[in-house]
């Protein structure tokens, strides 16, 4: 039924409006309210966008009730099992899984864009030694637009593609340089013979005076985490990228704004917050006290790594990564680390607690990714940086999708004004 509409009646005036319902290929259809204000004189009010589709998209589908996630129609479970980060990046950018030759070309392009302009490298030295790496990421990624002018004409599809390649390729180099800066070690150049994540580990952990060989378990785990983090529909950071992009801002600036939005503890910062929370809890015997605090509405404390805005069943990414987490902990010999014991005990207790069961608060992907990062020796303040590397693929794919739309307009939400009504200025002596 393509002509489906929704009729809304104003109980005060009797005025009616028939709103077209836009069909989704899967999941809820959307009521098109584009003319609502013009015809009815009302704005729609939806804080947190719980009922608002801000765009249409062919990239990612998720069903919170069923705990389902697909990239371009492919279930995340299949991609996690059979694919790799670079292949999924190609899928996201170009819409299809690549033929071998296409994959080889794409990998080659990404590899050959991974070096940073030498002048850009000096930026890192300007940051204070204990700067949070996410602060450095926001600054340095934003500054890319000052170096790569030749790919900032957003009306040119080739420019957009080159900018996307550069962003995907350079994020690991920038991330690793942020880390090296924070520990006072020299920046390491990329090695074109390595895989995407192998190269990241190389740039983070090798030093010029020693040979470095990434652990295959670490490489496999990181590649999996990166696939799971590539995209997640219109979340806060992706919406930020789209909104910034809608004004015509260049892609480097848009991705920098996405990194800033990702940083918050309710979003990408949660994986870092999980570890800080575990360290604070400190011991299994303290879990009940912290659980009681998490349940207390007057206490702002929340169990980090639990709950999700959309997944009210189970985060499918958490199911995949949970298995990998247990594998990594046992293979790398960390399963007797008290922090991991504490995490696994917390997982077990919360999964059986009435409060969490009732509200469908399950461990999310960040609960396990934080634990894996820790087991791989990645410092806590780099966790969200790792997330931002993977999510860059989703951000650029979403940005490219938006920019290539025919009737793309600047995003400009309205508001429900609840401030004072008109009043006259009172001179300071009369107030
Ligand atoms: N610990 C304790 N109680 C919680 C938690 C939690 N982590 N999350 C939600 N609740 C309670 C909340 O207090 C509310 O209780 P009540 O119905 O009694 O008022 C109920 O569960 C529903 O929560 P909500 O606040 O309506 O849920 P939301 O959709 O607004 O928030 C969330 C989602 C992810 C921000 C939230 O669950 C949270 O803060 N979790 C911890 C932070 C975290 O792990 N974030 C990472 C999300 S996954 C990564 C990503 O995709 O970005």
PDB file of N, CA, C and O in Angstrom, residues 4 21 104 120 161 178:
ATOM      1  N   UNK A   4      -0.292   4.965   1.625  1.00  0.00           N
ATOM      2  CA  UNK A   4      -0.648   5.015   3.043  1.00  0.00           C
ATOM      3  C   UNK A   4      -0.401   6.420   3.617  1.00  0.00           C
ATOM      4  O   UNK A   4       0.635   7.022   3.376  1.00  0.00           O
ATOM      5  N   UNK A  21       3.050   8.513   4.596  1.00  0.00           N
ATOM      6  CA  UNK A  21       3.928   7.603   5.344  1.00  0.00           C
ATOM      7  C   UNK A  21       4.968   7.053   4.377  1.00  0.00           C
ATOM      8  O   UNK A  21       4.625   6.449   3.363  1.00  0.00           O
ATOM      9  N   UNK A 104      41.817  -5.524  -3.652  1.00  0.00           N
ATOM     10  CA  UNK A 104      43.259  -5.256  -3.701  1.00  0.00           C
ATOM     11  C   UNK A 104      43.525  -3.775  -3.976  1.00  0.00           C
ATOM     12  O   UNK A 104      44.378  -3.157  -3.341  1.00  0.00           O
ATOM     13  N   UNK A 120      52.511  18.382   9.488  1.00  0.00           N
ATOM     14  CA  UNK A 120      51.407  18.101  10.409  1.00  0.00           C
ATOM     15  C   UNK A 120      51.918  17.413  11.676  1.00  0.00           C
ATOM     16  O   UNK A 120      51.389  17.603  12.768  1.00  0.00           O
ATOM     17  N   UNK A 161      35.679  11.318  -2.520  1.00  0.00           N
ATOM     18  CA  UNK A 161      36.235   9.966  -2.390  1.00  0.00           C
ATOM     19  C   UNK A 161      37.672  10.012  -1.847  1.00  0.00           C
ATOM     20  O   UNK A 161      38.036   9.255  -0.943  1.00  0.00           O
ATOM     21  N   UNK A 178      49.261  10.270  18.547  1.00  0.00           N
ATOM     22  CA  UNK A 178      48.731  10.858  19.791  1.00  0.00           C
ATOM     23  C   UNK A 178      49.233  10.062  20.986  1.00  0.00           C
ATOM     24  O   UNK A 178      49.631  10.618  22.013  1.00  0.00           O
TER      25      UNK A 178
END
